[in-house]
Every structure is written in structure tokens, then in C-alpha cells.
Amino acid sequence: MITSSFLISAAVFALITLHVAAVDTFIAAVYEHAVVLPNKTEIPVSRDDALCLMNKNIDILERMIKLAAEQGARIIVTPEDALYGWKFTRETVFPYLEDIPDPQVNWIPCQNPYRFGDTPVQARLSCLAKNNSIYVLANIGDKKPCSSRNSTCPPNGYYQYNTNVVYDTEGKLVARYHKYHLYSEPQFDVPEKPELVTFNTTFGRFGIFTCFDIFFHDPAITLVKDFHVDTILFPTAWMNVLPLLTAIEFHSAWAMGMRVNLLVANTHHVSLNMTGSGIYAPNSPKVYYYDMKTQLGRILLSEVDSHPRASPAYPAAVNWSAYATAIRPFPVQKNTLGGFISRDEFNFTELFENAGNLTVCQKELCCHLSYRMVEKEENEVYVLGAFTGLHGRRRREYWQVCTMLKCKTTNLTTCGRPVEIASTRFEMFSLSGTFGTEYVFPEVLLTEIHLSPGKFEVLKDGRLVNKNGTSGPILTVALFGRWYAKDSISVYNSSGTSNSAVTYLLISTLLMIVAL
């Protein structure tokens, strides 16, 4: 999507107009939902059966929406796949889909449920928002008819999209977003281009994207950098991957790195490592939930700034490579070793002493660490690691990562493998890197998968440091960088095949020019 100067000017004018009547803070809610799943089938169920299942899930959401509204919440986010689950083919998901119109049609489904055909799910969600005077974000499936004369039209005559909808306090449809970056979702189609969806309220300007979208420049970065949203609404079905990509760890880091509010509602399904929701402010997590021991969901509420950029606590902009490029590298140990985090080969060097200064490099990235442990545990080994390159099996996204992490055992070959328990505390740590990107996300993860709010900060020169005394027992400290300009130009649809790579490159390049 190419942003014209007129559209940007109009958006800024609308933002200024709303700011006159704005409130300084608001209460936000997110709900981590344990989805009532359908029975496994290769044959599509009837529309009635699909509605029966979706209503079971909406019954649960209804109780949470009412609870949030009773506690003063102005908006609530529910998870991706919350109404019917995630394991489908194109054929088996079809009975769950509805035609969702463009919000410009000015529609309140609760008052006129048949205006756009068979839309009972939209009508019920609209009524929940209206009857409880609360903004509601829900994730449902959209179907759009297409002509067989169109070479890209699927055989069933419909495009099918993973879709977020937002209803305001009157039940009016105010936002619709089609997920662009699909992840193992053969039931859905990729939209023609990334959609940049925002809506304005008296308590801030909001942007929307879904799950895997957060790893890419568009729509995620553009919404914050060009459209100046105050808060991102983020439904997800996130599978946690240690040591760098648990939901609470990465999402809180993204909010800090982008200096924006992020409201995250995750699906709860422990057998698939799905848990981790939160309300994250630019300077620290407000509240979060991570629970792999129960089958229960959880509602979270917190007060957040409506316009965080206007807050005295708003963090300063960071030059992520300023410190690391200005100093002379610390001594590089001779016994640097290779190791893997998932499929990415890092260069590691061990923290042999209770305290020290270390540097480890990989190609153009050098990571510097100064540290002092309270006491070095004999049965725990930590390493400093560096990685720069295209990530994972698909080799699409260019990562730059500096990390200090606990190895699974004292055997150095286990460094980078998932580990959940640690005992070692640090009196001091300072991590920095010679990043080539301005998009870096600071992570600190403690033992048993906990965050460390208020116990670390990022300095303007790019150092991630602890503060307010000794740290908790550390699993991971990381600076997670995304160098979007070096991403692979290939784009893949949900089945993993190349899809309009040249078009994507042109659109992405133009968007990056606008973003800069």
C-alpha cells in the first residue's frame, strides 16, 4: 500500500482533532482464550454445526467482555482463531466464514444483521460491543467472491482471509484487517498487499495486525513509524519457542523497541506451547500472563497512556550501535564455538569468570558484554552469542542478535537449546552490539519464564543494562534486531510456494522509502 501525502495529512489532521477531546489514560483488556475446538474431520461440517461451535466460544468471550466492561475497560482484544481453532483445509473452514464488508459501509450488524447476507457471528459480536459499551476486537474468517475469469480466483470461487474486526461502543464495524503474513495456514489466502488499518478514538489512535505479521516491516513497522498509532491491537496464536521467542518475551521487547503500547491476546493451548498474553507499554510491561500448567484462560486489565508519546515517561530514541561502535572491542576469547538456536548458527563464547568484559563477533556484527554475577553457580554455564543472517529453514527474515543466555547443561553443545530454570543472578550486565538496523528489541527473560519489569533499561547509546539492584535468575538477555532491508525478496503463500515476489519487492521498497 503506497501512502500518499494527502492521506498522511488527513490522518494527522484527524489525530489532532480527536486529541482535543482525548483522555490521558484508559483501561485496556486482553483475554487469553482456551478455544473450544471442533472435532477432526476431512469433510466440511454444516453451517449450523459451525455456528454451534462458534457460539460456544462466543459464550465464553461474552462473559469476559462483560467482566472487562464492568471493570471500566474501554477496549478488549480476543485471540486469533478464538472462535473455531486453527486446523483446517480450505474446504473444512468454509462453513465458519462470513462476508465481512469494508467498514466504510457504516454498518451496525446488531441493528441490521441481514444487510450483508448471513452474518450471525458479526451480529452477535456487534451486540456484545454495543450492549457493554466497549470496543471489541475479534478474529474471524472472511470470504470474498471472485470470478473464475480471474486467474488467481480459487476453485471454490472465494478468497478466504484470516480477519480481525473491531466494533465500537455502538456496535458499529470500525475496522477490518486481513492477515498478510500467514504461517502454516492453507485454509486462507494472502491479500494482494499488506493492509494498513487504523481507527481513531477519544482514547488514542489504534493499529491492527495479527501474529506472524509482527516479524515484518509491513504492516507492523509502517503503522507505528508513518501512521503514528498510539496502541497496537495484536491477536495471536503464538507457539512459544525458547530461548528468544516466547510470547511475553518478544512482545514486550517489541513494544519497548517500537515505543508503542501493544495489547496482546494469545490462544491458550498448552500441548502446542500456546500461552502468553499481556498489556505492554513503551517503557515496561503493565501486566502479563504465562501458564503452561493449567488449561485455563485469563483476562488481564491495566491502565495505559492514551498517547504515550506525550507522557513524561516516554523513552528516548535509541541509537542501537552508538556505544558498540565507539568503544574498542573487548578481548575475543580463542575458544569461540559455534552453536545453534533453532536453525540459526551462532558464535558463542563462554562466561568463564564471575565478572568480565567479552566480545564475540559474526561477520559485521560484534556483541559486547560487561557483567558481574552475584555468585557463579558450578552447575550453570552462560555464553555470549552473536548471529547475523537470514533466519531459519525458510531464510526469509534477516536477523541480528546479541544474547547472553544460560546453556541447558554444562556441556557447551547444549547452548541455545530450550531451558526454563536458572539460579544465577547478576549484580550488573551491559549488552550492546554493532547493529546495522534501527529496529532492535530488548529482551530479558527470568527463570520459569518470567519478565523483569522495572529491573532493566535501554540507554540512548544502545546498551541494555540492569537497574534497581541485583537481577532475578536469568535465562536470557538479548538484543533482537530485524534488518528488513536485507530480507529475502521471495514471498510465500500459505502452501509455501513463491507468490508475486517482484510485486512484493516493489511495494516493500516504496513503503520503506516512505517509512524513512
Coordinates of C-alpha atoms in Angstrom, one line a residue, residues 58 62 65-70 73 108-111 122-136 167-172:
I58 CA -18.6 -16.6 21.9
E62 CA -19.3 -12.8 26.2
I65 CA -16.3 -8.9 27.6
K66 CA -18.9 -8.2 30.3
L67 CA -16.4 -8.6 33.1
A68 CA -13.9 -6.2 31.3
A69 CA -16.6 -3.6 30.8
E70 CA -17.8 -3.8 34.4
A73 CA -12.2 -1.3 30.2
I108 CA -24.0 -1.8 12.9
P109 CA -24.7 -5.6 12.5
C110 CA -26.5 -5.7 15.8
Q111 CA -29.2 -3.4 14.3
Q122 CA -20.8 -10.5 13.2
A123 CA -24.2 -9.5 14.6
R124 CA -23.5 -11.2 17.9
L125 CA -20.1 -9.6 18.3
S126 CA -21.6 -6.2 17.4
C127 CA -24.2 -6.6 20.1
L128 CA -21.6 -7.6 22.7
A129 CA -19.8 -4.3 22.0
K130 CA -23.0 -2.3 21.9
N131 CA -24.6 -3.8 24.9
N132 CA -21.5 -3.4 27.0
S133 CA -20.3 0.0 25.6
I134 CA -16.9 -1.4 24.9
Y135 CA -14.7 -1.7 21.8
V136 CA -14.3 -5.3 20.9
Y167 CA -16.7 -2.9 16.8
D168 CA -17.1 0.3 18.7
T169 CA -19.4 1.1 21.7
E170 CA -22.4 1.5 19.4
G171 CA -21.7 -1.9 17.8
K172 CA -20.5 -0.3 14.5

